[in-house]
Every structure is written in structure tokens, then in C-alpha cells.
Coordinates of C-alpha atoms in Angstrom, one line a residue:
Chain Y
M1029 CA -8.9 13.1 22.8
I1030 CA -7.9 9.9 20.9
D1031 CA -8.6 6.7 22.9
R1032 CA -6.0 3.9 22.7
R1033 CA -8.5 1.5 21.1
S1034 CA -9.3 3.7 18.1
M1035 CA -5.6 4.5 17.6
K1036 CA -4.8 0.7 17.6
N1037 CA -7.7 0.1 15.1
I1038 CA -6.5 2.8 12.7
E1039 CA -3.0 1.5 12.9
V1040 CA -4.1 -2.0 11.8
E1041 CA -6.3 -0.5 9.1
L1042 CA -3.4 1.6 7.7
K1043 CA -1.0 -1.4 7.8
Q1044 CA -3.5 -3.4 5.7
L1045 CA -4.0 -0.4 3.4
I1046 CA -0.3 -0.1 2.8
I1047 CA 0.1 -3.9 2.2
D1048 CA -2.8 -3.9 -0.3
T1049 CA -1.8 -0.6 -2.1
L1050 CA 1.9 -1.4 -2.4
E1051 CA 1.4 -5.1 -3.2
L1052 CA 3.6 -6.2 -0.3
Q1053 CA 3.2 -10.0 -1.0
G1054 CA 3.8 -12.3 2.0
I1055 CA 3.6 -9.5 4.6
S1056 CA 0.8 -9.3 7.2
P1057 CA -0.1 -6.3 9.5
L1058 CA 1.7 -8.3 12.3
D1059 CA 5.0 -8.0 10.4
I1060 CA 4.9 -4.2 10.5
A1061 CA 5.8 -2.6 13.8
S1062 CA 3.9 0.6 14.4
E1063 CA 7.0 2.5 15.5
A1064 CA 9.3 1.2 12.8
P1065 CA 10.4 3.6 10.0
L1066 CA 8.4 3.1 6.7
F1067 CA 11.3 4.6 4.7
D1068 CA 15.0 4.8 5.1
G1069 CA 15.5 1.2 6.2
G1070 CA 12.5 -0.2 8.1
L1071 CA 10.0 -1.5 5.6
G1072 CA 12.2 -0.1 2.8
L1073 CA 9.6 1.9 0.9
D1074 CA 10.6 4.5 -1.7
S1075 CA 9.4 7.9 -2.9
I1076 CA 6.9 6.4 -5.4
D1077 CA 5.4 4.4 -2.5
A1078 CA 5.0 7.6 -0.6
L1079 CA 3.0 9.1 -3.5
E1080 CA 0.9 5.9 -3.7
I1081 CA 0.1 6.0 0.0
G1082 CA -0.9 9.6 -0.3
L1083 CA -3.3 8.6 -3.1
A1084 CA -4.7 5.7 -1.1
L1085 CA -5.3 8.0 2.0
K1086 CA -7.2 10.4 -0.3
K1087 CA -9.4 7.6 -1.6
K1088 CA -10.1 5.9 1.7
Y1089 CA -10.3 8.9 4.1
D1090 CA -10.8 11.8 1.8
I1091 CA -7.6 13.4 3.2
H1092 CA -5.7 15.9 1.1
I1093 CA -2.0 16.0 1.8
D1094 CA -0.2 19.3 1.4
T1095 CA 3.0 18.2 -0.3
D1096 CA 4.6 21.6 0.4
S1097 CA 4.3 21.1 4.2
T1098 CA 7.5 20.5 6.0
E1099 CA 5.6 18.2 8.4
I1100 CA 5.0 15.7 5.6
F1101 CA 8.2 13.7 6.4
N1102 CA 7.1 13.4 10.0
Y1103 CA 3.6 12.2 9.0
F1104 CA 5.0 9.4 6.9
A1105 CA 7.8 8.4 9.2
S1106 CA 5.9 5.4 10.8
I1107 CA 2.5 3.8 11.0
K1108 CA 2.0 5.5 14.5
N1109 CA 2.7 8.9 13.0
L1110 CA 0.5 8.3 10.0
S1111 CA -2.3 7.1 12.3
R1112 CA -2.1 10.3 14.4
F1113 CA -2.2 12.3 11.2
V1114 CA -5.2 10.5 9.8
I1115 CA -7.1 10.9 13.1
S1116 CA -6.3 14.6 13.3
Q1117 CA -7.5 15.2 9.7
Q1118 CA -10.7 13.2 10.4
Q1119 CA -11.3 15.4 13.5
I1120 CA -10.8 18.5 11.4
T1121 CA -13.4 17.4 8.8
S1122 CA -15.9 16.0 11.2
Chain E
M230 CA 28.3 -6.4 -36.7
K231 CA 28.8 -3.5 -39.0
P232 CA 25.8 -3.2 -41.4
V233 CA 26.8 -3.8 -45.0
H234 CA 24.8 -1.9 -47.7
T235 CA 24.8 -3.3 -51.2
P236 CA 23.1 -1.9 -54.2
A237 CA 20.1 -3.9 -55.3
A238 CA 19.0 -4.3 -58.9
E239 CA 17.0 -1.1 -58.9
S240 CA 19.1 2.0 -59.1
G241 CA 19.5 3.9 -55.9
I242 CA 17.9 1.2 -53.7
H243 CA 20.0 -0.5 -51.1
E244 CA 19.9 -3.8 -49.3
T245 CA 21.1 -3.9 -45.7
H246 CA 22.9 -7.1 -44.4
L247 CA 23.4 -7.8 -40.8
S248 CA 25.3 -10.8 -39.4
F249 CA 25.7 -11.9 -35.8
T250 CA 26.8 -14.8 -33.7
L251 CA 23.9 -15.9 -31.5
Q252 CA 25.7 -16.7 -28.2
H253 CA 22.6 -17.6 -26.3
W254 CA 18.8 -17.0 -26.2
C255 CA 16.0 -17.3 -23.7
L256 CA 12.2 -17.2 -24.4
W257 CA 9.0 -17.2 -22.3
Q258 CA 5.5 -17.0 -23.4
S259 CA 2.1 -17.1 -21.7
E260 CA 1.0 -20.3 -23.4
E261 CA 2.0 -23.8 -22.8
T262 CA 3.8 -25.1 -25.8
P263 CA 5.0 -28.7 -26.5
L264 CA 8.8 -28.4 -26.5
T265 CA 9.6 -31.1 -29.0
D266 CA 12.2 -29.1 -30.9
H267 CA 13.4 -25.5 -30.8
W268 CA 16.4 -23.4 -31.8
P269 CA 19.7 -24.7 -30.4
G270 CA 21.8 -22.7 -28.0
G271 CA 19.1 -21.4 -25.7
E272 CA 16.2 -22.2 -23.4
V273 CA 12.4 -21.8 -23.1
L274 CA 11.5 -20.9 -19.5
P275 CA 8.7 -22.8 -17.8
Y276 CA 5.1 -21.6 -18.4
N277 CA 4.8 -21.3 -14.6
G278 CA 1.0 -21.0 -14.6
G279 CA 1.0 -18.1 -17.1
S280 CA 3.3 -15.8 -15.1
A281 CA 7.1 -15.8 -15.7
D282 CA 9.0 -16.8 -12.6
V283 CA 10.9 -13.9 -11.1
G284 CA 11.9 -15.8 -7.9
F285 CA 15.4 -14.5 -8.4
L286 CA 14.2 -11.1 -7.3
P287 CA 13.5 -10.0 -3.7
M288 CA 9.8 -9.3 -3.1
M289 CA 10.3 -5.5 -2.9
Q290 CA 11.7 -5.5 -6.5
S291 CA 9.2 -8.0 -8.0
R292 CA 6.0 -6.7 -6.4
R293 CA 5.4 -3.9 -9.0
L294 CA 6.3 -6.0 -12.1
S295 CA 3.4 -6.3 -14.6
P296 CA 3.0 -9.7 -16.4
L297 CA 5.0 -8.1 -19.4
A298 CA 7.7 -6.8 -17.2
R299 CA 8.1 -10.1 -15.4
A300 CA 8.5 -11.9 -18.8
A301 CA 11.1 -9.4 -20.1
C302 CA 13.1 -9.2 -16.8
A303 CA 13.1 -13.0 -16.5
V304 CA 14.6 -13.7 -20.0
A305 CA 17.1 -10.8 -19.6
H306 CA 18.1 -12.2 -16.2
H307 CA 18.7 -15.7 -17.6
C308 CA 20.8 -14.4 -20.5
R309 CA 22.9 -12.2 -18.1
Q310 CA 23.4 -15.2 -15.9
Q311 CA 24.7 -17.1 -18.8
S312 CA 26.8 -14.4 -20.5
G313 CA 27.5 -11.7 -17.9
D314 CA 26.7 -8.0 -18.1
M315 CA 26.7 -6.1 -21.4
P316 CA 25.0 -3.2 -23.2
S317 CA 21.4 -4.0 -24.0
V318 CA 18.6 -3.1 -26.5
F319 CA 15.0 -3.4 -25.2
F320 CA 12.4 -3.5 -27.9
S321 CA 8.6 -3.5 -27.8
C322 CA 6.1 -2.0 -30.3
H323 CA 3.5 -1.1 -27.7
G324 CA 5.1 -1.7 -24.3
E325 CA 2.8 -1.6 -21.3
S326 CA -0.3 -1.1 -23.4
Q327 CA -2.6 -2.6 -20.7
Y328 CA -1.3 -0.2 -18.0
Y329 CA -1.5 2.9 -20.1
F330 CA -4.9 2.1 -21.5
E331 CA -6.2 1.5 -17.9
M332 CA -4.7 4.8 -16.9
L333 CA -6.3 6.7 -19.8
D334 CA -9.6 5.1 -18.9
G335 CA -9.2 6.3 -15.4
I336 CA -8.3 9.8 -16.5
A337 CA -11.4 9.9 -18.7
A338 CA -13.4 8.9 -15.6
R339 CA -11.7 11.7 -13.7
E340 CA -9.9 9.3 -11.4
D341 CA -6.5 10.0 -10.0
V342 CA -3.5 8.4 -11.7
S343 CA -1.5 5.8 -9.7
P344 CA 2.0 7.2 -9.5
S345 CA 3.6 3.8 -9.7
R346 CA 1.5 2.8 -12.7
F347 CA 2.4 6.0 -14.4
S348 CA 6.1 5.6 -13.7
L349 CA 6.1 1.9 -14.9
C350 CA 4.2 2.4 -18.2
V351 CA 6.8 4.8 -19.7
H352 CA 8.5 3.0 -22.5
N353 CA 12.0 2.6 -20.9
A354 CA 10.7 1.5 -17.5
I355 CA 11.2 -2.2 -18.1
A356 CA 14.8 -1.6 -19.4
G357 CA 15.5 0.5 -16.3
L358 CA 14.1 -2.1 -13.9
S359 CA 16.1 -4.9 -15.5
S360 CA 19.2 -2.7 -15.3
L361 CA 18.5 -2.1 -11.6
H362 CA 17.8 -5.7 -10.9
S363 CA 21.1 -6.8 -12.3
T364 CA 23.0 -3.8 -10.8
S365 CA 24.2 -3.1 -14.4
F366 CA 26.3 -0.1 -15.2
Q367 CA 26.2 -0.8 -18.9
P368 CA 24.2 1.4 -21.3
Y369 CA 20.8 0.4 -22.5
V370 CA 18.4 1.7 -25.2
S371 CA 14.7 1.3 -25.3
L372 CA 13.1 1.2 -28.7
S373 CA 9.6 1.2 -30.0
G374 CA 8.4 -0.2 -33.3
G375 CA 8.8 2.3 -36.1
T376 CA 8.6 0.9 -39.6
E377 CA 11.1 -1.9 -39.1
G378 CA 9.3 -3.8 -36.3
L379 CA 11.6 -5.8 -34.0
F380 CA 14.3 -5.8 -36.7
A381 CA 15.0 -2.2 -35.5
A382 CA 16.5 -3.9 -32.4
F383 CA 19.0 -5.8 -34.6
L384 CA 20.0 -2.6 -36.4
E385 CA 20.7 -1.0 -33.0
A386 CA 22.6 -4.0 -31.8
A387 CA 24.8 -3.9 -34.9
G388 CA 25.7 -0.3 -33.9
L389 CA 26.4 -1.2 -30.3
L390 CA 28.6 -4.1 -31.4
L391 CA 31.0 -1.7 -33.0
E392 CA 32.1 -0.8 -29.5
A393 CA 31.1 -3.8 -27.3
P394 CA 32.0 -7.5 -27.7
Q395 CA 28.4 -8.6 -27.0
V396 CA 25.0 -7.1 -26.8
L397 CA 21.8 -8.2 -25.1
V398 CA 18.6 -7.8 -27.2
V399 CA 15.3 -8.2 -25.3
C400 CA 12.0 -8.1 -27.3
Y401 CA 8.6 -8.3 -25.6
E402 CA 4.9 -7.9 -26.4
Q403 CA 1.5 -8.6 -25.0
P404 CA -2.0 -8.6 -26.4
L405 CA -3.3 -5.1 -27.0
P406 CA -6.3 -3.8 -25.2
E407 CA -9.5 -4.6 -27.2
A408 CA -10.0 -0.9 -28.2
Y409 CA -6.8 -0.9 -30.3
R410 CA -7.3 -4.2 -32.1
A411 CA -9.3 -2.9 -35.0
Y412 CA -6.3 -0.6 -36.0
L413 CA -3.1 -2.5 -35.1
A414 CA -1.7 -6.0 -35.4
T415 CA -1.7 -7.6 -31.9
S416 CA 0.3 -10.3 -30.3
K417 CA -1.8 -13.3 -29.3
T418 CA 0.2 -14.0 -26.1
T419 CA 2.5 -12.2 -23.7
W420 CA 6.0 -13.2 -24.6
A421 CA 9.6 -12.1 -24.2
L422 CA 12.7 -13.1 -26.0
A423 CA 16.3 -12.3 -25.0
M424 CA 19.3 -12.9 -27.3
V425 CA 23.0 -12.4 -26.6
L426 CA 24.6 -11.4 -29.9
S427 CA 28.3 -11.0 -30.7
R428 CA 30.1 -10.2 -33.9
A429 CA 29.7 -12.6 -36.9
G430 CA 32.3 -15.3 -37.2
N431 CA 32.6 -16.1 -33.4
F432 CA 31.9 -19.6 -32.3
G433 CA 28.2 -20.3 -32.3
H434 CA 25.2 -20.2 -34.7
Q435 CA 25.2 -17.4 -37.2
L436 CA 22.2 -15.2 -37.4
R437 CA 22.0 -13.4 -40.8
L438 CA 19.4 -10.8 -41.7
T439 CA 18.8 -8.9 -45.0
R440 CA 16.6 -5.9 -45.4
K441 CA 15.2 -5.2 -48.8
P442 CA 13.3 -2.0 -49.4
G443 CA 9.9 -2.2 -50.9
K444 CA 6.2 -2.4 -50.2
G445 CA 5.6 -5.4 -48.0
L446 CA 2.3 -7.3 -47.9
S447 CA -0.2 -5.8 -45.5
T448 CA -0.8 -8.2 -42.7
T449 CA -2.8 -8.2 -39.4
E450 CA -0.3 -10.7 -37.8
D451 CA 2.3 -9.4 -35.4
S452 CA 5.6 -9.8 -37.2
S453 CA 7.5 -10.1 -34.0
Q454 CA 5.5 -13.1 -32.9
S455 CA 6.4 -15.0 -36.1
L456 CA 10.0 -15.0 -35.0
V457 CA 9.0 -16.5 -31.6
Q458 CA 7.0 -19.2 -33.4
A459 CA 10.0 -20.0 -35.7
I460 CA 12.2 -20.4 -32.6
L461 CA 9.7 -22.8 -31.0
E462 CA 9.3 -24.8 -34.1
N463 CA 13.1 -24.8 -34.9
R464 CA 12.5 -23.1 -38.3
R465 CA 15.9 -21.7 -39.3
S466 CA 14.9 -19.1 -42.0
S467 CA 11.9 -16.9 -42.9
L468 CA 10.8 -13.8 -44.7
C469 CA 9.0 -11.1 -42.9
H470 CA 6.9 -8.5 -44.8
L471 CA 6.6 -5.0 -43.2
D472 CA 5.1 -1.8 -44.5
R473 CA 8.2 -0.5 -46.2
S474 CA 10.6 -3.5 -46.3
V475 CA 11.0 -7.2 -46.4
W476 CA 13.4 -8.8 -43.9
Q477 CA 14.9 -12.2 -44.6
W478 CA 16.7 -14.0 -41.8
S479 CA 18.4 -17.3 -41.3
L480 CA 20.1 -19.1 -38.5
D481 CA 23.0 -21.1 -39.8
D482 CA 25.3 -23.6 -38.1
V483 CA 28.8 -22.5 -37.2

């Protein structure tokens, strides 16, 4: 069971990770809504950004992303979805 | 302008003559230079703390630009602002050498390669980004050094001018990573030069170049940077010795 506090923490952590990794100058975690789409409008990221985020997740959380998975679009849809994905992967490995 | 080949004194050896009208030029380099006198008909962009200003781009487009890409995109942008869209020739001997050396270092250390770094260090990346930034639908070519140095860009421009009224030539270099410097001539600064060229005889200064075949003097200086220096000092003619040729150029009044 994921408590609300740890979900919130990981969301902020992921927002900062994305800002640092993708060099989003002038943007703070407060500017990114957890439910807003990361791609297709929203923050306006592209496919190279998705690969870069995947690499950052691997480095920071040791998470391997299966690029053949049909679920991948859902994981990367928003910060909220990405947070759920990261927590679920951490629970698998812990 | 169509290249003209004329026989030189030695049998079977040809000179190549290229002539253009220089419509406009724009230069940036990572070194503050006293701007007392430079070539007419163009501008030197502000030093801006050692990083070319790309404030004309939205953050999502400028965020990934390397120092070299910022310089090249800035001078290309200013020339397109002045002269409109046109086919372009992007030239650099070594391109994003800092990026690809860092990447090779990382691979040697068994680290993962950054996808954006990889995509941005291919040789035509800067030309592609500049085309995207200006929403250009005009063709562009991206050239590397070869034996003719940056003069290869003028040969390509002469070809493109057979079909287009004007061509944008963008040349850019940066200091090589330390590991390469024992083997190759390196630029002392990061710089980018854009020139709008049209056919000879139009209104504007005339840029004339002559290539003579032959063994040039071996030099450790970057031949491209000597042109930049000439522009900044308002020198209107020079000789440039390369491995297989000697290029003579002059900028003449109308």
C-alpha cells in the first residue's frame, strides 16, 4: 500500500529529476502539475526526452524499462503515472 | 557562381576561380574582441558572457543547444532575419567534438550513452536544428573538412547558386578536446560565421577565391580561424595554405 506522503515525495523528486535531466531552464517542480500530460501538449516533451527520462530512471532508481511493453505509454503519460510506476518497481526489487 | 577552371602554367594542372557577391555576414566568437574595424556589410554579435545569445528561441528549443550549436544557430538566424530563407551549407571540420569525445569516454567507462547527446553530436544535427528553428523548407547540406578546409563550403555554395539566387554558408568550430590536439590543428576559440552569398556582379562586395593545386605549407594553425581573424581586422585579402592546395581570397568593393 502506497501512502499519500511517499507518493507526493516521489512526485516532487521526479519533477526535479526531469527538470535537471532535460535542462528545463526557468521551470520549477511547482510549475509541473502531477496530472498534466508530459507529452502531446502539456510540458511538450518529445521522444528523445522519453529516452533520456528512461536513462535517468535507470541511473537513479536502478529501474529497467521494457521498451516493448504496451504499458510504456501509460507509465510516461504524467508525473502521477510515472510515480506509481517507480514505486511499483521499487516494491518488486525490495 | 559557376566555378571557372583555367589551366595553370604546369600542364594538366588547373586553377579554380569562384566569385560571389557577399550580401551579408554575421560572426560570433567566445572571446571579447575590440571592434575597431571589421569587414563591411555585416555584424559581430555581442560576446554575451562567452555564450552566444539565442533569446530568439523558446526555451524548449534552446535548452539542448551546445555552446557550438548556440553560436552557429545565432549567426544563421541573424542572416536569415536579414536576407530571408534560402538553401544553406553548414560546414565544420570537427563539429561537436566535445560532445562525442565525452560520449566515447563514457562508453569506455561502460556508462550508458545519453540519447539526446548522441542525436545532437551527429554532424548534420546543427544544420537540422537551425532549419527547424527557422521553419525552413529549403535544402541544406552539412559538410566536414576534407582536404579543402572551409573552402569546401564555398565550392558547395557555388554549386547551389546555379539553382538558387542566394545561399547561406555557416562555418563553425570549437577548441578540440585535449586528446586530439597533438594530431590536429585546433581552433583557439568557439566561433561561428554565417555569410549570405549571391552570384558575382550583384550589388555588394565581391568575394573572389582562387584555388591553386600544390603542396601547401604544413601548419598547426586552424585555417578557418584565419578567415575569422581577417574579418575582425578588416583585412581584405589573404593566402591560405592547405595540404593539397593554396587558396587565395579577396573581398573587393562593388
